Amino acid sequence: KAEGRNAFRFFDAAMDAAVEERERLELDLRGALSRDEFMLHYQPVIDLETGQVIGREALLRWRHPVRGLVSPGEFIPLAEETRLIVEIGAWALRRACADALAFGDKARMAVNVSAVQFGQPGFAHTVLAALCASGLPAHRLELEITETVLMQDAESLIATLMVLRDLGVSIALDDFGTGYSSLSYLRRFPFDKIKIDRSFIADIANPETAAIVRAIVGLGASLGMRVTAEGVETEAQAAILRNEGCGEAQGYLFGRPAPLAPAVGCPDQAVEQRLYG
Ligand code: C2E
Ligand code: MG
Ligand code: MG
Ligand code: MG
């Protein structure tokens, strides 16, 4: 019995520590924008046929003064819960639009948008403001959304998507195939692009998985949507995708996410390596 009580006390202490840790992180996150701790890394999107860079995806990183570089998987859920993502996301949009021009080519810029951001009444205006402030033509901006965005209140959501489309902004459905009803969403909204989740690419040597990828590529073609494969790491995967007629790809094989201008004394490749192995 005494042991049980001890175990319980131990569990209690662990819970307290977890809650404390979360509160610390939240406090740090609240000040991160004003301390200019966020940055964007850009990963190239390539045309599988020509090998040319036709786009880039902006990926958020947090340079925490003590923890070092924190990956979005660790802080975006917290930023969403606290709604801090609204401000952080608006910053990312402005930064990405400005950087798209700084790259000096005609490539598209893709920016990830979370459900909390997209559901904001002023979201379309935030996008327009970022375009106007930077001077980036709307057709060069692409917003990546996931199924969680589409699960919200349908009417205002479709309205926002339509406003953005009328502006000329493209909309991509990210992580396609991982959710519960990817297919039904394709029917409800004309996306410009489907991004096949990287779990399919990782397993593409498996004939069943290759068949699914083939079906998604066919679906994109018949619906008039571009198709991008995420997480391409090997030449063999790229060859299969090319063979299946997939138009675009992204992944470590073609380029890791990296800053626009690598900071002196901060080899970004090493930093990404430390983050993701
Ligand atoms: P995502 O949009 O699906 O982004 C792709 C993720 O795969 C990125 O992880 C990228 O670094 C990683 N990746 C790219 N190529 C490869 C590869 O060849 N192999 C492997 N194993 N991974 C690869 P990251 O940067 O950690 O971002 C994770 C997620 O965080 C993103 O998934 C996106 O959902 C979210 N995110 C990132 N930036 C933002 C942002 O600015 N706003 C919002 N709302 N979400 C963001
Ligand atoms: Mg994405
Ligand atoms: Mg994705
Ligand atoms: Mg993802």
mmCIF file of C-alpha atoms and ligand atoms in Angstrom:
data_model
loop_
_atom_site.group_PDB
_atom_site.id
_atom_site.type_symbol
_atom_site.label_atom_id
_atom_site.label_comp_id
_atom_site.label_asym_id
_atom_site.label_seq_id
_atom_site.Cartn_x
_atom_site.Cartn_y
_atom_site.Cartn_z
ATOM 1 C CA LYS A 1 0.000 0.000 0.000
ATOM 2 C CA ALA A 2 2.769 2.370 1.009
ATOM 3 C CA GLU A 3 4.460 1.571 -2.268
ATOM 4 C CA GLY A 4 1.292 2.405 -4.178
ATOM 5 C CA ARG A 5 1.081 5.749 -2.462
ATOM 6 C CA ASN A 6 4.709 6.434 -3.330
ATOM 7 C CA ALA A 7 4.102 5.549 -6.951
ATOM 8 C CA PHE A 8 1.153 7.891 -6.970
ATOM 9 C CA ARG A 9 3.189 10.692 -5.448
ATOM 10 C CA PHE A 10 5.843 10.083 -8.068
ATOM 11 C CA PHE A 11 3.238 10.299 -10.820
ATOM 12 C CA ASP A 12 1.899 13.512 -9.270
ATOM 13 C CA ALA A 13 5.348 15.071 -9.301
ATOM 14 C CA ALA A 14 5.849 14.084 -12.918
ATOM 15 C CA MET A 15 2.513 15.694 -13.816
ATOM 16 C CA ASP A 16 3.494 18.880 -12.016
ATOM 17 C CA ALA A 17 6.771 18.963 -13.907
ATOM 18 C CA ALA A 18 4.998 18.522 -17.244
ATOM 19 C CA VAL A 19 2.530 21.308 -16.479
ATOM 20 C CA GLU A 20 5.360 23.568 -15.361
ATOM 21 C CA GLU A 21 7.324 22.798 -18.517
ATOM 22 C CA ARG A 22 4.358 23.659 -20.693
ATOM 23 C CA GLU A 23 3.807 26.937 -18.839
ATOM 24 C CA ARG A 24 7.456 27.850 -19.293
ATOM 25 C CA LEU A 25 7.279 27.150 -23.006
ATOM 26 C CA GLU A 26 4.082 29.165 -23.331
ATOM 27 C CA LEU A 27 5.657 32.125 -21.560
ATOM 28 C CA ASP A 28 8.681 31.935 -23.858
ATOM 29 C CA LEU A 29 6.443 31.614 -26.903
ATOM 30 C CA ARG A 30 4.511 34.743 -25.935
ATOM 31 C CA GLY A 31 7.654 36.842 -26.142
ATOM 32 C CA ALA A 32 9.267 35.128 -29.091
ATOM 33 C CA LEU A 33 7.813 37.371 -31.819
ATOM 34 C CA SER A 34 8.872 40.604 -30.155
ATOM 35 C CA ARG A 35 12.338 39.155 -29.495
ATOM 36 C CA ASP A 36 12.563 38.260 -33.194
ATOM 37 C CA GLU A 37 13.253 34.589 -32.456
ATOM 38 C CA PHE A 38 11.328 33.106 -35.377
ATOM 39 C CA MET A 39 12.815 32.417 -38.752
ATOM 40 C CA LEU A 40 11.787 30.683 -41.925
ATOM 41 C CA HIS A 41 13.713 27.980 -43.688
ATOM 42 C CA TYR A 42 12.912 27.319 -47.333
ATOM 43 C CA GLN A 43 12.799 23.958 -49.042
ATOM 44 C CA PRO A 44 12.845 23.776 -52.849
ATOM 45 C CA VAL A 45 10.011 22.172 -54.814
ATOM 46 C CA ILE A 46 11.275 20.777 -58.086
ATOM 47 C CA ASP A 47 9.747 19.844 -61.423
ATOM 48 C CA LEU A 48 10.403 16.088 -61.648
ATOM 49 C CA GLU A 49 10.761 16.221 -65.403
ATOM 50 C CA THR A 50 13.161 19.145 -65.787
ATOM 51 C CA GLY A 51 14.740 19.150 -62.332
ATOM 52 C CA GLN A 52 14.161 22.896 -62.055
ATOM 53 C CA VAL A 53 13.196 24.661 -58.840
ATOM 54 C CA ILE A 54 9.624 25.796 -59.426
ATOM 55 C CA GLY A 55 8.674 26.600 -55.870
ATOM 56 C CA ARG A 56 9.710 26.778 -52.246
ATOM 57 C CA GLU A 57 7.951 25.894 -49.014
ATOM 58 C CA ALA A 58 8.437 28.159 -46.011
ATOM 59 C CA LEU A 59 8.988 26.174 -42.807
ATOM 60 C CA LEU A 60 8.923 27.902 -39.470
ATOM 61 C CA ARG A 61 11.754 27.571 -36.929
ATOM 62 C CA TRP A 62 12.065 29.000 -33.442
ATOM 63 C CA ARG A 63 15.512 30.018 -32.270
ATOM 64 C CA HIS A 64 15.020 29.574 -28.552
ATOM 65 C CA PRO A 65 17.762 31.288 -26.504
ATOM 66 C CA VAL A 66 18.237 28.214 -24.271
ATOM 67 C CA ARG A 67 16.737 25.234 -26.115
ATOM 68 C CA GLY A 68 18.297 26.130 -29.448
ATOM 69 C CA LEU A 69 16.387 25.550 -32.662
ATOM 70 C CA VAL A 70 12.885 24.233 -31.872
ATOM 71 C CA SER A 71 10.966 22.435 -34.633
ATOM 72 C CA PRO A 72 7.375 23.375 -35.501
ATOM 73 C CA GLY A 73 6.080 20.001 -34.328
ATOM 74 C CA GLU A 74 7.095 21.021 -30.813
ATOM 75 C CA PHE A 75 5.586 24.497 -30.653
ATOM 76 C CA ILE A 76 2.837 24.840 -33.271
ATOM 77 C CA PRO A 77 0.268 22.825 -31.267
ATOM 78 C CA LEU A 78 0.914 25.137 -28.293
ATOM 79 C CA ALA A 79 0.797 28.206 -30.538
ATOM 80 C CA GLU A 80 -2.578 27.003 -31.836
ATOM 81 C CA GLU A 81 -3.994 26.322 -28.358
ATOM 82 C CA THR A 82 -3.010 29.806 -27.202
ATOM 83 C CA ARG A 83 -3.986 31.365 -30.549
ATOM 84 C CA LEU A 84 -0.509 32.882 -30.726
ATOM 85 C CA ILE A 85 -0.366 31.211 -34.166
ATOM 86 C CA VAL A 86 -2.547 34.020 -35.541
ATOM 87 C CA GLU A 87 0.207 36.598 -34.995
ATOM 88 C CA ILE A 88 3.065 34.206 -35.726
ATOM 89 C CA GLY A 89 1.353 33.044 -38.922
ATOM 90 C CA ALA A 90 0.772 36.616 -40.091
ATOM 91 C CA TRP A 91 4.468 37.297 -39.524
ATOM 92 C CA ALA A 92 5.397 34.174 -41.512
ATOM 93 C CA LEU A 93 3.179 35.265 -44.409
ATOM 94 C CA ARG A 94 4.781 38.719 -44.564
ATOM 95 C CA ARG A 95 8.299 37.310 -44.264
ATOM 96 C CA ALA A 96 7.744 34.580 -46.882
ATOM 97 C CA CYS A 97 6.209 36.997 -49.415
ATOM 98 C CA ALA A 98 9.114 39.409 -49.030
ATOM 99 C CA ASP A 99 11.685 36.601 -49.243
ATOM 100 C CA ALA A 100 10.013 35.154 -52.349
ATOM 101 C CA LEU A 101 11.064 38.322 -54.168
ATOM 102 C CA ALA A 102 14.512 38.320 -52.561
ATOM 103 C CA PHE A 103 15.239 34.898 -54.093
ATOM 104 C CA GLY A 104 15.197 36.736 -57.405
ATOM 105 C CA ASP A 105 13.491 34.087 -59.540
ATOM 106 C CA LYS A 106 9.909 33.335 -60.512
ATOM 107 C CA ALA A 107 9.366 30.361 -58.186
ATOM 108 C CA ARG A 108 6.174 30.059 -56.162
ATOM 109 C CA MET A 109 6.212 30.476 -52.399
ATOM 110 C CA ALA A 110 4.172 28.028 -50.313
ATOM 111 C CA VAL A 111 3.167 28.953 -46.764
ATOM 112 C CA ASN A 112 1.547 26.572 -44.268
ATOM 113 C CA VAL A 113 -1.625 27.852 -42.653
ATOM 114 C CA SER A 114 -3.152 26.297 -39.547
ATOM 115 C CA ALA A 115 -6.876 25.874 -38.937
ATOM 116 C CA VAL A 116 -6.891 28.493 -36.166
ATOM 117 C CA GLN A 117 -5.451 31.082 -38.562
ATOM 118 C CA PHE A 118 -7.718 30.180 -41.422
ATOM 119 C CA GLY A 119 -10.799 30.438 -39.213
ATOM 120 C CA GLN A 120 -9.987 34.044 -38.268
ATOM 121 C CA PRO A 121 -12.492 36.492 -39.788
ATOM 122 C CA GLY A 122 -9.667 38.697 -41.067
ATOM 123 C CA PHE A 123 -7.577 35.966 -42.614
ATOM 124 C CA ALA A 124 -8.076 36.858 -46.299
ATOM 125 C CA HIS A 125 -7.222 40.441 -45.425
ATOM 126 C CA THR A 126 -4.011 39.330 -43.710
ATOM 127 C CA VAL A 127 -3.016 37.529 -46.901
ATOM 128 C CA LEU A 128 -3.838 40.530 -49.066
ATOM 129 C CA ALA A 129 -1.862 42.806 -46.732
ATOM 130 C CA ALA A 130 1.199 40.538 -46.982
ATOM 131 C CA LEU A 131 0.957 40.566 -50.785
ATOM 132 C CA CYS A 132 0.540 44.342 -50.946
ATOM 133 C CA ALA A 133 3.342 45.093 -48.478
ATOM 134 C CA SER A 134 5.799 42.882 -50.371
ATOM 135 C CA GLY A 135 4.660 43.460 -53.924
ATOM 136 C CA LEU A 136 4.591 39.707 -54.584
ATOM 137 C CA PRO A 137 2.089 38.862 -57.341
ATOM 138 C CA ALA A 138 -0.775 36.782 -55.897
ATOM 139 C CA HIS A 139 -0.234 33.951 -58.387
ATOM 140 C CA ARG A 140 3.177 33.278 -56.831
ATOM 141 C CA LEU A 141 1.706 32.634 -53.392
ATOM 142 C CA GLU A 142 0.391 29.218 -52.424
ATOM 143 C CA LEU A 143 -1.289 28.408 -49.113
ATOM 144 C CA GLU A 144 -0.967 24.882 -47.748
ATOM 145 C CA ILE A 145 -3.855 23.685 -45.645
ATOM 146 C CA THR A 146 -4.668 20.333 -44.087
ATOM 147 C CA GLU A 147 -7.894 18.507 -43.437
ATOM 148 C CA THR A 148 -8.181 20.078 -39.989
ATOM 149 C CA VAL A 149 -8.816 23.402 -41.733
ATOM 150 C CA LEU A 150 -11.591 21.852 -43.777
ATOM 151 C CA MET A 151 -13.273 20.270 -40.764
ATOM 152 C CA GLN A 152 -14.418 23.682 -39.525
ATOM 153 C CA ASP A 153 -17.667 25.506 -40.212
ATOM 154 C CA ALA A 154 -18.056 24.865 -43.913
ATOM 155 C CA GLU A 155 -19.802 27.971 -45.197
ATOM 156 C CA SER A 156 -17.405 30.717 -44.086
ATOM 157 C CA LEU A 157 -14.522 28.422 -44.911
ATOM 158 C CA ILE A 158 -15.557 27.994 -48.538
ATOM 159 C CA ALA A 159 -16.166 31.753 -48.721
ATOM 160 C CA THR A 160 -12.608 32.470 -47.527
ATOM 161 C CA LEU A 161 -11.179 29.938 -49.967
ATOM 162 C CA MET A 162 -13.105 31.570 -52.809
ATOM 163 C CA VAL A 163 -11.917 35.078 -51.884
ATOM 164 C CA LEU A 164 -8.324 33.855 -51.861
ATOM 165 C CA ARG A 165 -8.777 32.128 -55.194
ATOM 166 C CA ASP A 166 -10.291 35.268 -56.697
ATOM 167 C CA LEU A 167 -7.180 37.123 -55.557
ATOM 168 C CA GLY A 168 -5.174 34.604 -57.571
ATOM 169 C CA VAL A 169 -3.619 32.783 -54.604
ATOM 170 C CA SER A 170 -3.350 28.997 -55.015
ATOM 171 C CA ILE A 171 -4.481 26.510 -52.417
ATOM 172 C CA ALA A 172 -2.751 23.192 -51.782
ATOM 173 C CA LEU A 173 -4.111 20.273 -49.778
ATOM 174 C CA ASP A 174 -1.179 19.177 -47.583
ATOM 175 C CA ASP A 175 -0.465 15.716 -46.168
ATOM 176 C CA PHE A 176 -2.958 14.151 -48.563
ATOM 177 C CA GLY A 177 -3.989 10.619 -47.705
ATOM 178 C CA THR A 178 -3.298 10.720 -43.974
ATOM 179 C CA GLY A 179 -6.663 12.016 -42.789
ATOM 180 C CA TYR A 180 -10.078 10.442 -42.589
ATOM 181 C CA SER A 181 -11.819 11.915 -45.599
ATOM 182 C CA SER A 182 -9.300 13.401 -47.986
ATOM 183 C CA LEU A 183 -11.400 12.286 -50.939
ATOM 184 C CA SER A 184 -14.605 13.992 -49.850
ATOM 185 C CA TYR A 185 -12.705 17.289 -49.482
ATOM 186 C CA LEU A 186 -11.494 17.083 -53.054
ATOM 187 C CA ARG A 187 -15.111 17.017 -54.137
ATOM 188 C CA ARG A 188 -16.051 20.069 -52.093
ATOM 189 C CA PHE A 189 -13.306 22.413 -53.139
ATOM 190 C CA PRO A 190 -11.219 22.861 -56.286
ATOM 191 C CA PHE A 191 -7.683 22.783 -54.920
ATOM 192 C CA ASP A 192 -4.826 23.804 -57.164
ATOM 193 C CA LYS A 193 -2.540 21.174 -55.762
ATOM 194 C CA ILE A 194 -2.425 17.929 -53.810
ATOM 195 C CA LYS A 195 0.625 17.101 -51.700
ATOM 196 C CA ILE A 196 1.034 13.370 -51.196
ATOM 197 C CA ASP A 197 2.060 12.745 -47.601
ATOM 198 C CA ARG A 198 5.617 11.596 -47.144
ATOM 199 C CA SER A 199 4.559 8.364 -45.417
ATOM 200 C CA PHE A 200 3.471 7.118 -48.869
ATOM 201 C CA ILE A 201 6.776 8.102 -50.436
ATOM 202 C CA ALA A 202 8.752 6.385 -47.678
ATOM 203 C CA ASP A 203 6.908 3.135 -48.487
ATOM 204 C CA ILE A 204 6.707 3.524 -52.270
ATOM 205 C CA ALA A 205 8.909 0.481 -52.938
ATOM 206 C CA ASN A 206 5.907 -1.527 -51.752
ATOM 207 C CA PRO A 207 3.673 -2.276 -54.795
ATOM 208 C CA GLU A 208 0.431 -1.614 -52.863
ATOM 209 C CA THR A 209 1.681 1.821 -51.829
ATOM 210 C CA ALA A 210 2.885 2.533 -55.368
ATOM 211 C CA ALA A 211 -0.625 1.675 -56.600
ATOM 212 C CA ILE A 212 -2.129 4.226 -54.193
ATOM 213 C CA VAL A 213 0.337 6.879 -55.338
ATOM 214 C CA ARG A 214 -0.534 6.062 -58.958
ATOM 215 C CA ALA A 215 -4.227 6.526 -58.146
ATOM 216 C CA ILE A 216 -3.591 9.893 -56.452
ATOM 217 C CA VAL A 217 -1.568 11.101 -59.445
ATOM 218 C CA GLY A 218 -4.426 10.029 -61.747
ATOM 219 C CA LEU A 219 -6.942 11.750 -59.518
ATOM 220 C CA GLY A 220 -4.961 14.978 -59.665
ATOM 221 C CA ALA A 221 -4.681 14.772 -63.439
ATOM 222 C CA SER A 222 -8.398 14.232 -63.973
ATOM 223 C CA LEU A 223 -9.342 16.990 -61.523
ATOM 224 C CA GLY A 224 -6.840 19.436 -63.020
ATOM 225 C CA MET A 225 -4.750 19.642 -59.843
ATOM 226 C CA ARG A 226 -0.962 19.605 -59.681
ATOM 227 C CA VAL A 227 0.508 16.806 -57.575
ATOM 228 C CA THR A 228 3.604 17.100 -55.372
ATOM 229 C CA ALA A 229 5.306 14.207 -53.615
ATOM 230 C CA GLU A 230 6.645 15.096 -50.147
ATOM 231 C CA GLY A 231 9.692 13.662 -48.439
ATOM 232 C CA VAL A 232 11.587 12.260 -51.429
ATOM 233 C CA GLU A 233 14.896 11.058 -50.014
ATOM 234 C CA THR A 234 16.312 8.662 -52.604
ATOM 235 C CA GLU A 235 16.930 8.528 -56.325
ATOM 236 C CA ALA A 236 14.928 5.266 -56.439
ATOM 237 C CA GLN A 237 11.845 6.991 -54.992
ATOM 238 C CA ALA A 238 12.203 9.852 -57.486
ATOM 239 C CA ALA A 239 12.445 7.372 -60.370
ATOM 240 C CA ILE A 240 9.230 5.584 -59.339
ATOM 241 C CA LEU A 241 7.418 8.924 -58.950
ATOM 242 C CA ARG A 242 8.623 10.092 -62.357
ATOM 243 C CA ASN A 243 7.464 6.807 -63.815
ATOM 244 C CA GLU A 244 4.022 7.250 -62.230
ATOM 245 C CA GLY A 245 3.736 10.688 -63.836
ATOM 246 C CA CYS A 246 3.979 12.700 -60.625
ATOM 247 C CA GLY A 247 4.827 16.268 -61.668
ATOM 248 C CA GLU A 248 6.566 17.785 -58.661
ATOM 249 C CA ALA A 249 8.626 16.685 -55.693
ATOM 250 C CA GLN A 250 10.169 17.914 -52.509
ATOM 251 C CA GLY A 251 12.585 16.221 -50.139
ATOM 252 C CA TYR A 252 16.092 15.881 -48.792
ATOM 253 C CA LEU A 253 17.197 14.383 -52.136
ATOM 254 C CA PHE A 254 16.662 17.767 -53.802
ATOM 255 C CA GLY A 255 17.311 20.089 -50.882
ATOM 256 C CA ARG A 256 16.892 20.459 -47.160
ATOM 257 C CA PRO A 257 15.089 23.440 -45.688
ATOM 258 C CA ALA A 258 17.590 26.316 -45.393
ATOM 259 C CA PRO A 259 17.505 30.041 -44.645
ATOM 260 C CA LEU A 260 17.416 32.580 -47.476
ATOM 261 C CA ALA A 261 20.770 33.974 -46.425
ATOM 262 C CA PRO A 262 22.745 31.612 -44.181
ATOM 263 C CA ALA A 263 23.903 33.500 -41.102
ATOM 264 C CA VAL A 264 27.659 33.810 -40.690
ATOM 265 C CA GLY A 265 29.042 31.168 -38.336
ATOM 266 C CA CYS A 266 25.791 29.218 -38.496
ATOM 267 C CA PRO A 267 26.054 26.443 -41.067
ATOM 268 C CA ASP A 268 22.353 25.858 -41.643
ATOM 269 C CA GLN A 269 22.865 22.355 -42.983
ATOM 270 C CA ALA A 270 24.368 21.387 -39.641
ATOM 271 C CA VAL A 271 21.498 23.040 -37.804
ATOM 272 C CA GLU A 272 18.854 21.125 -39.771
ATOM 273 C CA GLN A 273 20.897 17.971 -39.273
ATOM 274 C CA ARG A 274 20.860 18.487 -35.504
ATOM 275 C CA LEU A 275 17.092 19.004 -35.620
ATOM 276 C CA TYR A 276 16.117 16.152 -37.873
ATOM 277 C CA GLY A 277 19.085 13.800 -38.060
HETATM 278 P P1 C2E B 1 4.542 19.939 -43.737
HETATM 279 O O1 C2E B 1 3.931 21.196 -44.220
HETATM 280 O O2 C2E B 1 3.986 18.663 -44.251
HETATM 281 O O3 C2E B 1 6.090 20.089 -44.061
HETATM 282 C C1 C2E B 1 6.945 19.038 -44.464
HETATM 283 C C2 C2E B 1 7.835 18.580 -43.343
HETATM 284 O O4 C2E B 1 8.651 17.510 -43.814
HETATM 285 C C3 C2E B 1 8.805 19.630 -42.832
HETATM 286 O O5 C2E B 1 9.004 19.392 -41.438
HETATM 287 C C4 C2E B 1 10.080 19.319 -43.611
HETATM 288 O O6 C2E B 1 11.246 19.800 -42.971
HETATM 289 C C5 C2E B 1 10.024 17.815 -43.627
HETATM 290 N N1 C2E B 1 10.753 17.235 -44.757
HETATM 291 C C6 C2E B 1 10.996 17.760 -45.968
HETATM 292 N N2 C2E B 1 11.650 16.901 -46.759
HETATM 293 C C7 C2E B 1 11.844 15.778 -46.040
HETATM 294 C C8 C2E B 1 12.461 14.498 -46.310
HETATM 295 O O7 C2E B 1 12.981 14.234 -47.399
HETATM 296 N N3 C2E B 1 12.442 13.591 -45.303
HETATM 297 C C9 C2E B 1 11.877 13.846 -44.091
HETATM 298 N N4 C2E B 1 11.911 12.900 -43.170
HETATM 299 N N5 C2E B 1 11.287 15.030 -43.809
HETATM 300 C C10 C2E B 1 11.263 15.969 -44.771
HETATM 301 P P2 C2E B 1 9.014 20.574 -40.389
HETATM 302 O O8 C2E B 1 9.766 21.735 -40.964
HETATM 303 O O9 C2E B 1 9.430 20.003 -39.087
HETATM 304 O O10 C2E B 1 7.492 21.005 -40.304
HETATM 305 C C11 C2E B 1 6.526 20.136 -39.748
HETATM 306 C C12 C2E B 1 5.133 20.667 -39.928
HETATM 307 O O11 C2E B 1 4.952 21.864 -39.187
HETATM 308 C C13 C2E B 1 4.808 21.035 -41.372
HETATM 309 O O12 C2E B 1 4.470 19.878 -42.112
HETATM 310 C C14 C2E B 1 3.641 21.977 -41.174
HETATM 311 O O13 C2E B 1 2.448 21.249 -40.989
HETATM 312 C C15 C2E B 1 4.013 22.649 -39.861
HETATM 313 N N6 C2E B 1 4.550 24.006 -40.153
HETATM 314 C C16 C2E B 1 5.791 24.354 -40.552
HETATM 315 N N7 C2E B 1 5.901 25.691 -40.737
HETATM 316 C C17 C2E B 1 4.668 26.195 -40.459
HETATM 317 C C18 C2E B 1 4.112 27.534 -40.465
HETATM 318 O O14 C2E B 1 4.745 28.537 -40.813
HETATM 319 N N8 C2E B 1 2.788 27.641 -40.079
HETATM 320 C C19 C2E B 1 2.036 26.563 -39.729
HETATM 321 N N9 C2E B 1 0.749 26.773 -39.363
HETATM 322 N N10 C2E B 1 2.522 25.312 -39.727
HETATM 323 C C20 C2E B 1 3.820 25.124 -40.088
HETATM 324 MG MG MG B 2 3.341 21.945 -45.889
HETATM 325 MG MG MG B 3 3.007 17.906 -45.721
HETATM 326 MG MG MG B 4 2.986 17.406 -42.259
#
